[in-house]
């Protein structure tokens, strides 16, 4: 089978029933990342729970302005991080976020990096920690793009470096 057709088939399978689309009310963490080079943008919401004495991801959701690959990676990653601690999620590499997709073409690697950056944006310690009991409320991704950012300090946007190979 042609590698390009195989890749496209895996993406189509992941997109048939994307998981965890939309905002997550009462999220404990919210992260956003975007790439100026291709215009893709991902926002992730994460809710934690206590399990066996650890604080683990209970649910994660996402919104995306991006290509099919970015949506597929975000969908798979939100499933994959469930049950992991923030430290375990932060230790994951971009390549580990969507193994079901197999190796991505070089021009699509930025999609996994985009999701990884959004996870880091949500989970890295803030300069002023938000109490676990106080859920983070954030505007939708569309509101975030069209309105000036609030100065609450609860949201950090990470822009990926421009990649001239991105179509």
Tab-separated table of N, CA and C in Angstrom:
chain	number	residue	atom	x	y	z
A	1	UNK	N	0.848	-1.190	0.000
A	1	UNK	CA	0.000	0.000	0.000
A	1	UNK	C	0.884	1.242	0.000
A	2	UNK	N	0.469	2.220	-0.721
A	2	UNK	CA	1.158	3.498	-0.808
A	2	UNK	C	1.166	4.167	0.572
A	3	UNK	N	2.352	4.601	1.090
A	3	UNK	CA	2.410	5.237	2.415
A	3	UNK	C	1.501	6.450	2.548
A	4	UNK	N	1.350	7.225	1.471
A	4	UNK	CA	0.475	8.402	1.526
A	4	UNK	C	-0.975	7.980	1.705
A	5	UNK	N	-1.404	6.954	0.976
A	5	UNK	CA	-2.773	6.448	1.111
A	5	UNK	C	-3.000	5.862	2.497
A	6	UNK	N	-1.986	5.154	3.027
A	6	UNK	CA	-2.091	4.564	4.361
A	6	UNK	C	-2.252	5.658	5.415
A	7	UNK	N	-1.457	6.714	5.316
A	7	UNK	CA	-1.551	7.843	6.248
A	7	UNK	C	-2.934	8.486	6.158
A	8	UNK	N	-3.399	8.740	4.942
A	8	UNK	CA	-4.707	9.366	4.754
A	8	UNK	C	-5.808	8.486	5.333
A	9	UNK	N	-5.700	7.189	5.172
A	9	UNK	CA	-6.700	6.262	5.703
A	9	UNK	C	-6.730	6.325	7.235
A	10	UNK	N	-5.569	6.380	7.876
A	10	UNK	CA	-5.505	6.470	9.343
A	10	UNK	C	-6.116	7.785	9.834
A	11	UNK	N	-5.856	8.882	9.121
A	11	UNK	CA	-6.434	10.181	9.487
A	11	UNK	C	-7.949	10.128	9.342
A	12	UNK	N	-8.422	9.588	8.243
A	12	UNK	CA	-9.871	9.492	8.016
A	12	UNK	C	-10.547	8.665	9.107
A	13	UNK	N	-9.906	7.566	9.528
A	13	UNK	CA	-10.464	6.739	10.599
A	13	UNK	C	-10.562	7.534	11.901
A	14	UNK	N	-9.535	8.303	12.207
A	14	UNK	CA	-9.532	9.108	13.439
A	14	UNK	C	-10.575	10.216	13.377
A	15	UNK	N	-10.862	10.724	12.185
A	15	UNK	CA	-11.818	11.823	12.027
A	15	UNK	C	-13.270	11.366	11.935
A	16	UNK	N	-13.490	10.091	11.663
A	16	UNK	CA	-14.866	9.596	11.547
A	16	UNK	C	-15.667	9.855	12.816
A	17	UNK	N	-15.022	9.690	13.933
A	17	UNK	CA	-15.691	9.870	15.215
A	17	UNK	C	-14.727	10.549	16.183
A	18	UNK	N	-14.419	11.839	15.958
A	18	UNK	CA	-13.462	12.506	16.855
A	18	UNK	C	-13.996	12.541	18.281
A	19	UNK	N	-13.144	12.302	19.207
A	19	UNK	CA	-13.506	12.251	20.623
A	19	UNK	C	-13.227	13.591	21.292
A	20	UNK	N	-14.054	13.911	22.276
A	20	UNK	CA	-13.795	15.016	23.205
A	20	UNK	C	-13.745	16.400	22.565
A	21	UNK	N	-14.621	16.639	21.600
A	21	UNK	CA	-14.701	17.960	20.979
A	21	UNK	C	-15.456	18.929	21.879
A	22	UNK	N	-15.021	20.160	21.924
A	22	UNK	CA	-15.759	21.209	22.617
A	22	UNK	C	-15.152	21.619	23.941
A	23	UNK	N	-15.752	22.641	24.505
A	23	UNK	CA	-15.292	23.170	25.782
A	23	UNK	C	-15.673	22.215	26.908
A	24	UNK	N	-14.932	22.278	27.996
A	24	UNK	CA	-15.191	21.454	29.174
A	24	UNK	C	-15.489	22.391	30.336
A	25	UNK	N	-16.757	22.462	30.690
A	25	UNK	CA	-17.163	23.345	31.783
A	25	UNK	C	-16.513	22.896	33.085
A	26	UNK	N	-16.032	23.847	33.866
A	26	UNK	CA	-15.411	23.542	35.155
A	26	UNK	C	-14.025	22.949	35.026
A	27	UNK	N	-13.354	23.201	33.909
A	27	UNK	CA	-12.004	22.668	33.704
A	27	UNK	C	-11.046	23.212	34.760
A	28	UNK	N	-10.100	22.384	35.144
A	28	UNK	CA	-9.074	22.798	36.094
A	28	UNK	C	-7.885	23.473	35.401
A	29	UNK	N	-7.714	23.191	34.116
A	29	UNK	CA	-6.599	23.767	33.357
A	29	UNK	C	-7.037	23.971	31.914
A	30	UNK	N	-6.541	25.048	31.315
A	30	UNK	CA	-6.833	25.370	29.923
A	30	UNK	C	-5.525	25.790	29.272
A	31	UNK	N	-5.258	25.267	28.092
A	31	UNK	CA	-4.037	25.644	27.377
A	31	UNK	C	-4.319	25.853	25.907
A	32	UNK	N	-3.598	26.786	25.309
A	32	UNK	CA	-3.767	27.113	23.904
A	32	UNK	C	-2.400	27.197	23.241
A	33	UNK	N	-2.331	26.705	22.021
A	33	UNK	CA	-1.110	26.832	21.232
A	33	UNK	C	-1.511	27.039	19.784
A	34	UNK	N	-0.674	27.800	19.071
A	34	UNK	CA	-0.963	28.060	17.670
A	34	UNK	C	0.299	28.181	16.859
A	35	UNK	N	0.144	28.008	15.564
A	35	UNK	CA	1.265	28.130	14.646
A	35	UNK	C	0.957	29.222	13.632
A	36	UNK	N	1.745	30.269	13.653
A	36	UNK	CA	1.560	31.358	12.705
A	36	UNK	C	1.859	30.899	11.280
A	37	UNK	N	2.705	29.890	11.142
A	37	UNK	CA	3.101	29.422	9.816
A	37	UNK	C	1.940	28.793	9.058
A	38	UNK	N	1.118	28.019	9.746
A	38	UNK	CA	0.048	27.313	9.043
A	38	UNK	C	-1.343	27.755	9.469
A	39	UNK	N	-1.446	28.517	10.541
A	39	UNK	CA	-2.748	28.991	10.994
A	39	UNK	C	-3.474	28.039	11.920
A	40	UNK	N	-2.908	26.880	12.196
A	40	UNK	CA	-3.540	25.931	13.109
A	40	UNK	C	-3.509	26.465	14.534
A	41	UNK	N	-4.588	26.197	15.276
A	41	UNK	CA	-4.656	26.592	16.673
A	41	UNK	C	-5.448	25.533	17.430
A	42	UNK	N	-4.963	25.173	18.608
A	42	UNK	CA	-5.608	24.160	19.445
A	42	UNK	C	-5.791	24.732	20.841
A	43	UNK	N	-6.958	24.498	21.416
A	43	UNK	CA	-7.190	24.818	22.821
A	43	UNK	C	-7.626	23.524	23.502
A	44	UNK	N	-7.017	23.236	24.648
A	44	UNK	CA	-7.332	22.037	25.423
A	44	UNK	C	-7.881	22.426	26.786
A	45	UNK	N	-8.891	21.702	27.255
A	45	UNK	CA	-9.429	21.829	28.604
A	45	UNK	C	-9.151	20.518	29.316
A	46	UNK	N	-8.726	20.614	30.592
A	46	UNK	CA	-8.396	19.411	31.356
A	46	UNK	C	-9.055	19.487	32.724
A	47	UNK	N	-9.680	18.402	33.116
A	47	UNK	CA	-10.321	18.259	34.434
A	47	UNK	C	-9.639	17.089	35.143
A	48	UNK	N	-9.305	17.292	36.412
A	48	UNK	CA	-8.625	16.264	37.198
A	48	UNK	C	-9.572	15.603	38.191
A	49	UNK	N	-9.159	14.442	38.686
A	49	UNK	CA	-9.845	13.754	39.767
A	49	UNK	C	-8.780	13.079	40.641
A	50	UNK	N	-9.193	12.753	41.859
A	50	UNK	CA	-8.312	12.007	42.756
A	50	UNK	C	-8.518	10.522	42.491
A	51	UNK	N	-7.403	9.802	42.314
A	51	UNK	CA	-7.479	8.365	42.078
A	51	UNK	C	-6.263	7.726	42.730
A	52	UNK	N	-6.510	6.833	43.672
A	52	UNK	CA	-5.436	6.132	44.383
A	52	UNK	C	-4.417	7.107	44.969
A	53	UNK	N	-4.918	8.208	45.524
A	53	UNK	CA	-4.050	9.185	46.170
A	53	UNK	C	-3.307	10.100	45.211
A	54	UNK	N	-3.629	10.015	43.925
A	54	UNK	CA	-2.969	10.868	42.936
A	54	UNK	C	-4.005	11.732	42.241
A	55	UNK	N	-3.568	12.877	41.766
A	55	UNK	CA	-4.410	13.778	40.967
A	55	UNK	C	-4.149	13.431	39.502
A	56	UNK	N	-5.154	12.831	38.851
A	56	UNK	CA	-4.990	12.373	37.478
A	56	UNK	C	-6.018	13.037	36.563
A	57	UNK	N	-5.748	13.011	35.277
A	57	UNK	CA	-6.664	13.567	34.289
A	57	UNK	C	-7.922	12.705	34.258
A	58	UNK	N	-9.049	13.340	34.499
A	58	UNK	CA	-10.342	12.665	34.429
A	58	UNK	C	-10.909	12.785	33.022
A	59	UNK	N	-10.817	13.980	32.452
A	59	UNK	CA	-11.366	14.234	31.121
A	59	UNK	C	-10.585	15.376	30.495
A	60	UNK	N	-10.423	15.295	29.188
A	60	UNK	CA	-9.792	16.377	28.427
A	60	UNK	C	-10.594	16.575	27.149
A	61	UNK	N	-10.780	17.829	26.772
A	61	UNK	CA	-11.495	18.148	25.539
A	61	UNK	C	-10.681	19.164	24.751
A	62	UNK	N	-11.093	19.395	23.502
A	62	UNK	CA	-10.343	20.341	22.677
A	62	UNK	C	-11.248	21.031	21.664
A	63	UNK	N	-10.768	22.166	21.190
A	63	UNK	CA	-11.296	22.856	20.025
A	63	UNK	C	-10.112	23.090	19.122
A	64	UNK	N	-10.356	23.067	17.828
A	64	UNK	CA	-9.258	23.255	16.893
A	64	UNK	C	-9.677	24.087	15.701
A	65	UNK	N	-8.816	25.015	15.336
A	65	UNK	CA	-8.858	25.645	14.030
A	65	UNK	C	-7.623	25.074	13.355
A	66	UNK	N	-7.813	24.008	12.620
A	66	UNK	CA	-6.637	23.383	12.049
A	66	UNK	C	-6.972	22.336	11.017
A	67	UNK	N	-5.932	21.740	10.505
A	67	UNK	CA	-6.069	20.731	9.476
A	67	UNK	C	-6.563	19.414	10.091
A	68	UNK	N	-6.877	18.468	9.232
A	68	UNK	CA	-7.389	17.176	9.675
A	68	UNK	C	-6.412	16.481	10.613
A	69	UNK	N	-5.119	16.574	10.337
A	69	UNK	CA	-4.125	15.899	11.171
A	69	UNK	C	-4.119	16.485	12.578
A	70	UNK	N	-4.183	17.802	12.700
A	70	UNK	CA	-4.197	18.432	14.028
A	70	UNK	C	-5.425	17.988	14.820
A	71	UNK	N	-6.566	17.903	14.162
A	71	UNK	CA	-7.793	17.459	14.828
A	71	UNK	C	-7.670	16.003	15.260
A	72	UNK	N	-7.149	15.153	14.378
A	72	UNK	CA	-6.983	13.733	14.709
A	72	UNK	C	-6.024	13.549	15.887
A	73	UNK	N	-4.910	14.268	15.878
A	73	UNK	CA	-3.933	14.154	16.968
A	73	UNK	C	-4.550	14.624	18.290
A	74	UNK	N	-5.257	15.753	18.268
A	74	UNK	CA	-5.878	16.270	19.494
A	74	UNK	C	-6.908	15.282	20.029
A	75	UNK	N	-7.708	14.712	19.147
A	75	UNK	CA	-8.723	13.737	19.560
A	75	UNK	C	-8.070	12.526	20.230
A	76	UNK	N	-7.055	11.979	19.600
A	76	UNK	CA	-6.380	10.799	20.155
A	76	UNK	C	-5.646	11.141	21.456
A	77	UNK	N	-5.018	12.308	21.505
A	77	UNK	CA	-4.265	12.703	22.698
A	77	UNK	C	-5.183	12.890	23.909
A	78	UNK	N	-6.383	13.463	23.692
A	78	UNK	CA	-7.288	13.661	24.830
A	78	UNK	C	-7.736	12.332	25.420
A	79	UNK	N	-7.786	11.305	24.611
A	79	UNK	CA	-8.099	9.961	25.115
A	79	UNK	C	-6.886	9.370	25.833
A	80	UNK	N	-5.724	9.548	25.238
A	80	UNK	CA	-4.495	8.932	25.739
A	80	UNK	C	-4.068	9.455	27.123
A	81	UNK	N	-4.344	10.730	27.411
A	81	UNK	CA	-3.846	11.299	28.673
A	81	UNK	C	-4.751	10.981	29.862
A	82	UNK	N	-5.925	10.471	29.612
A	82	UNK	CA	-6.860	10.135	30.695
A	82	UNK	C	-6.199	9.143	31.660
A	83	UNK	N	-6.309	9.444	32.963
A	83	UNK	CA	-5.739	8.574	33.989
A	83	UNK	C	-4.281	8.853	34.307
A	84	UNK	N	-3.664	9.794	33.602
A	84	UNK	CA	-2.257	10.140	33.850
A	84	UNK	C	-2.173	11.385	34.731
A	85	UNK	N	-1.102	11.474	35.484
A	85	UNK	CA	-0.854	12.684	36.276
A	85	UNK	C	-0.342	13.772	35.334
A	86	UNK	N	-0.369	15.012	35.799
A	86	UNK	CA	0.146	16.120	34.994
A	86	UNK	C	1.613	15.879	34.643
A	87	UNK	N	2.372	15.352	35.585
A	87	UNK	CA	3.792	15.082	35.343
A	87	UNK	C	3.979	14.042	34.244
A	88	UNK	N	3.136	12.999	34.258
A	88	UNK	CA	3.226	11.970	33.217
A	88	UNK	C	2.867	12.540	31.849
A	89	UNK	N	1.875	13.397	31.802
A	89	UNK	CA	1.477	14.013	30.532
A	89	UNK	C	2.598	14.910	30.025
A	90	UNK	N	3.178	15.710	30.908
A	90	UNK	CA	4.249	16.617	30.506
A	90	UNK	C	5.494	15.868	30.036
A	91	UNK	N	5.688	14.647	30.508
A	91	UNK	CA	6.846	13.849	30.101
A	91	UNK	C	6.665	13.218	28.721
A	92	UNK	N	5.441	13.212	28.211
A	92	UNK	CA	5.180	12.621	26.896
A	92	UNK	C	5.749	13.504	25.791
A	93	UNK	N	6.299	12.869	24.784
A	93	UNK	CA	6.808	13.611	23.641
A	93	UNK	C	5.708	13.748	22.598
A	94	UNK	N	5.898	14.646	21.676
A	94	UNK	CA	4.921	14.848	20.612
A	94	UNK	C	4.655	13.544	19.859
A	95	UNK	N	5.683	12.759	19.637
A	95	UNK	CA	5.540	11.502	18.904
A	95	UNK	C	4.686	10.486	19.660
A	96	UNK	N	4.617	10.601	20.973
A	96	UNK	CA	3.853	9.649	21.791
A	96	UNK	C	2.371	9.999	21.915
A	97	UNK	N	1.954	11.138	21.393
A	97	UNK	CA	0.588	11.599	21.606
A	97	UNK	C	-0.452	10.946	20.700
A	98	UNK	N	-0.050	10.387	19.594
A	98	UNK	CA	-1.016	9.771	18.669
A	98	UNK	C	-0.377	8.601	17.925
A	99	UNK	N	0.042	7.580	18.663
A	99	UNK	CA	0.733	6.465	17.997
A	99	UNK	C	-0.145	5.724	16.978
A	100	UNK	N	-1.477	5.793	17.143
A	100	UNK	CA	-2.375	5.109	16.215
A	100	UNK	C	-2.245	5.655	14.795
A	101	UNK	N	-1.779	6.889	14.661
A	101	UNK	CA	-1.642	7.484	13.340
A	101	UNK	C	-0.390	7.001	12.622
A	102	UNK	N	0.511	6.365	13.371
A	102	UNK	CA	1.764	5.921	12.761
A	102	UNK	C	2.645	7.114	12.457
A	103	UNK	N	3.718	6.859	11.712
A	103	UNK	CA	4.621	7.966	11.385
A	103	UNK	C	3.923	8.998	10.498
A	104	UNK	N	4.052	10.245	10.878
A	104	UNK	CA	3.440	11.326	10.111
A	104	UNK	C	4.419	11.824	9.047
A	105	UNK	N	3.894	12.317	7.937
A	105	UNK	CA	4.787	12.936	6.952
A	105	UNK	C	5.497	14.123	7.596
A	106	UNK	N	6.724	14.405	7.196
A	106	UNK	CA	7.479	15.499	7.822
A	106	UNK	C	6.705	16.815	7.881
A	107	UNK	N	5.898	17.132	6.877
A	107	UNK	CA	5.173	18.404	6.873
A	107	UNK	C	4.023	18.411	7.873
A	108	UNK	N	3.686	17.257	8.471
A	108	UNK	CA	2.582	17.190	9.442
A	108	UNK	C	3.062	16.971	10.879
A	109	UNK	N	4.357	16.864	11.084
A	109	UNK	CA	4.898	16.667	12.432
A	109	UNK	C	4.515	17.829	13.344
A	110	UNK	N	4.392	19.031	12.785
A	110	UNK	CA	4.048	20.195	13.600
A	110	UNK	C	2.695	20.014	14.300
A	111	UNK	N	1.830	19.150	13.772
A	111	UNK	CA	0.515	18.934	14.386
A	111	UNK	C	0.654	18.293	15.766
A	112	UNK	N	1.563	17.317	15.894
A	112	UNK	CA	1.780	16.702	17.210
A	112	UNK	C	2.467	17.697	18.140
A	113	UNK	N	3.354	18.507	17.587
A	113	UNK	CA	4.033	19.517	18.400
A	113	UNK	C	3.046	20.570	18.896
A	114	UNK	N	2.050	20.882	18.084
A	114	UNK	CA	1.023	21.850	18.462
A	114	UNK	C	0.227	21.336	19.665
A	115	UNK	N	-0.183	20.076	19.618
A	115	UNK	CA	-0.933	19.483	20.732
A	115	UNK	C	-0.043	19.400	21.969
A	116	UNK	N	1.206	18.999	21.793
A	116	UNK	CA	2.144	18.948	22.918
A	116	UNK	C	2.287	20.335	23.557
A	117	UNK	N	2.394	21.369	22.738
A	117	UNK	CA	2.522	22.736	23.261
A	117	UNK	C	1.278	23.170	24.022
A	118	UNK	N	0.098	22.805	23.534
A	118	UNK	CA	-1.148	23.148	24.229
A	118	UNK	C	-1.214	22.436	25.581
A	119	UNK	N	-0.772	21.185	25.626
A	119	UNK	CA	-0.736	20.459	26.901
A	119	UNK	C	0.220	21.136	27.878
A	120	UNK	N	1.380	21.528	27.398
A	120	UNK	CA	2.342	22.222	28.263
A	120	UNK	C	1.785	23.560	28.725
A	121	UNK	N	1.098	24.256	27.846
A	121	UNK	CA	0.481	25.531	28.207
A	121	UNK	C	-0.515	25.345	29.355
A	122	UNK	N	-1.265	24.250	29.309
A	122	UNK	CA	-2.280	23.992	30.338
A	122	UNK	C	-1.678	23.481	31.640
A	123	UNK	N	-0.628	22.677	31.555
A	123	UNK	CA	-0.180	21.930	32.736
A	123	UNK	C	1.081	22.444	33.409
A	124	UNK	N	1.834	23.298	32.767
A	124	UNK	CA	3.044	23.786	33.422
A	124	UNK	C	2.656	24.726	34.548
A	125	UNK	N	3.393	24.671	35.644
A	125	UNK	CA	3.060	25.536	36.780
A	125	UNK	C	3.057	27.008	36.369
A	126	UNK	N	2.054	27.707	36.840
A	126	UNK	CA	1.935	29.140	36.586
A	126	UNK	C	2.705	29.905	37.657
A	127	UNK	N	3.020	31.160	37.380
A	127	UNK	CA	3.729	31.973	38.368
A	127	UNK	C	2.859	32.222	39.597
A	128	UNK	N	1.548	32.285	39.394
A	128	UNK	CA	0.625	32.379	40.516
A	128	UNK	C	-0.329	31.196	40.401
A	129	UNK	N	-0.091	30.126	41.180
A	129	UNK	CA	-0.884	28.917	41.026
A	129	UNK	C	-2.373	29.156	41.250
A	130	UNK	N	-3.175	28.472	40.454
A	130	UNK	CA	-4.624	28.518	40.596
A	130	UNK	C	-5.008	27.380	41.531
A	131	UNK	N	-5.784	27.636	42.590
A	131	UNK	CA	-6.173	26.556	43.494
A	131	UNK	C	-6.917	25.451	42.741
A	132	UNK	N	-6.669	24.210	43.138
A	132	UNK	CA	-7.280	23.059	42.484
A	132	UNK	C	-8.797	23.132	42.566
A	133	UNK	N	-9.315	23.672	43.634
A	133	UNK	CA	-10.765	23.711	43.822
A	133	UNK	C	-11.443	24.811	43.012
A	134	UNK	N	-10.672	25.740	42.479
A	134	UNK	CA	-11.267	26.839	41.710
A	134	UNK	C	-11.132	26.548	40.225
A	135	UNK	N	-12.216	26.152	39.545
A	135	UNK	CA	-12.112	25.858	38.121
A	135	UNK	C	-11.766	27.099	37.314
A	136	UNK	N	-11.031	26.869	36.231
A	136	UNK	CA	-10.643	27.943	35.338
A	136	UNK	C	-11.742	28.149	34.307
A	137	UNK	N	-12.172	29.373	34.142
A	137	UNK	CA	-13.117	29.682	33.067
A	137	UNK	C	-12.354	30.453	32.019
A	138	UNK	N	-12.602	30.105	30.793
A	138	UNK	CA	-11.885	30.748	29.706
A	138	UNK	C	-12.847	30.991	28.561
A	139	UNK	N	-12.579	32.037	27.774
A	139	UNK	CA	-13.426	32.261	26.608
A	139	UNK	C	-13.213	31.135	25.606
A	140	UNK	N	-14.147	30.991	24.680
A	140	UNK	CA	-13.989	29.972	23.644
A	140	UNK	C	-12.794	30.335	22.790
A	141	UNK	N	-12.343	29.391	21.990
A	141	UNK	CA	-11.199	29.632	21.125
A	141	UNK	C	-11.501	30.771	20.152
A	142	UNK	N	-12.708	30.810	19.618
A	142	UNK	CA	-13.086	31.889	18.708
A	142	UNK	C	-13.057	33.236	19.425
A	143	UNK	N	-13.585	33.296	20.657
A	143	UNK	CA	-13.555	34.542	21.424
A	143	UNK	C	-12.121	34.954	21.718
A	144	UNK	N	-11.271	33.979	21.988
A	144	UNK	CA	-9.875	34.263	22.292
A	144	UNK	C	-9.171	34.915	21.100
A	145	UNK	N	-9.528	34.486	19.905
A	145	UNK	CA	-8.892	35.025	18.710
A	145	UNK	C	-9.443	36.399	18.362
A	146	UNK	N	-10.741	36.596	18.548
A	146	UNK	CA	-11.371	37.826	18.098
A	146	UNK	C	-11.406	38.935	19.145
A	147	UNK	N	-11.135	38.626	20.400
A	147	UNK	CA	-11.163	39.641	21.449
A	147	UNK	C	-9.789	39.743	22.096
A	148	UNK	N	-9.463	40.900	22.653
A	148	UNK	CA	-8.180	41.043	23.334
A	148	UNK	C	-8.105	40.079	24.512
A	149	UNK	N	-6.910	39.603	24.768
A	149	UNK	CA	-6.704	38.651	25.863
A	149	UNK	C	-6.936	39.323	27.204
A	150	UNK	N	-7.555	38.573	28.107
A	150	UNK	CA	-7.745	39.061	29.477
A	150	UNK	C	-6.407	38.987	30.193
A	151	UNK	N	-6.219	39.830	31.164
A	151	UNK	CA	-4.950	39.840	31.889
A	151	UNK	C	-5.036	39.018	33.162
A	152	UNK	N	-5.808	37.931	33.136
A	152	UNK	CA	-5.992	37.110	34.328
A	152	UNK	C	-4.775	36.261	34.643
A	153	UNK	N	-3.897	36.034	33.657
A	153	UNK	CA	-2.720	35.211	33.893
A	153	UNK	C	-3.024	33.728	33.875
A	154	UNK	N	-4.236	33.333	33.552
A	154	UNK	CA	-4.606	31.927	33.565
A	154	UNK	C	-4.419	31.259	32.217
A	155	UNK	N	-4.113	32.006	31.194
A	155	UNK	CA	-4.000	31.471	29.853
A	155	UNK	C	-2.671	31.897	29.261
A	156	UNK	N	-1.989	30.942	28.654
A	156	UNK	CA	-0.713	31.233	28.030
A	156	UNK	C	-0.763	30.664	26.619
A	157	UNK	N	-0.490	31.463	25.612
A	157	UNK	CA	-0.476	31.021	24.228
A	157	UNK	C	0.970	30.834	23.819
A	158	UNK	N	1.261	29.690	23.223
A	158	UNK	CA	2.608	29.398	22.758
A	158	UNK	C	2.553	29.297	21.243
A	159	UNK	N	3.267	30.161	20.544
A	159	UNK	CA	3.330	30.099	19.091
A	159	UNK	C	4.528	29.256	18.701
A	160	UNK	N	4.307	28.318	17.810
A	160	UNK	CA	5.384	27.471	17.320
A	160	UNK	C	6.191	28.243	16.295
A	161	UNK	N	7.444	27.838	16.124
A	161	UNK	CA	8.281	28.510	15.150
A	161	UNK	C	7.730	28.299	13.758
A	162	UNK	N	7.945	29.293	12.896
A	162	UNK	CA	7.522	29.154	11.505
A	162	UNK	C	8.261	27.999	10.859
A	163	UNK	N	7.550	27.262	10.038
A	163	UNK	CA	8.132	26.147	9.319
A	163	UNK	C	7.842	26.368	7.842
A	164	UNK	N	8.882	26.632	7.079
A	164	UNK	CA	8.689	26.943	5.668
A	164	UNK	C	8.180	25.744	4.878
A	165	UNK	N	8.234	24.529	5.467
A	165	UNK	CA	7.760	23.337	4.772
A	165	UNK	C	6.263	23.123	4.949
A	166	UNK	N	5.613	23.935	5.756
A	166	UNK	CA	4.171	23.757	5.999
A	166	UNK	C	3.421	24.384	4.840
A	167	UNK	N	2.496	23.614	4.223
A	167	UNK	CA	1.757	24.185	3.093
A	167	UNK	C	0.790	25.244	3.538
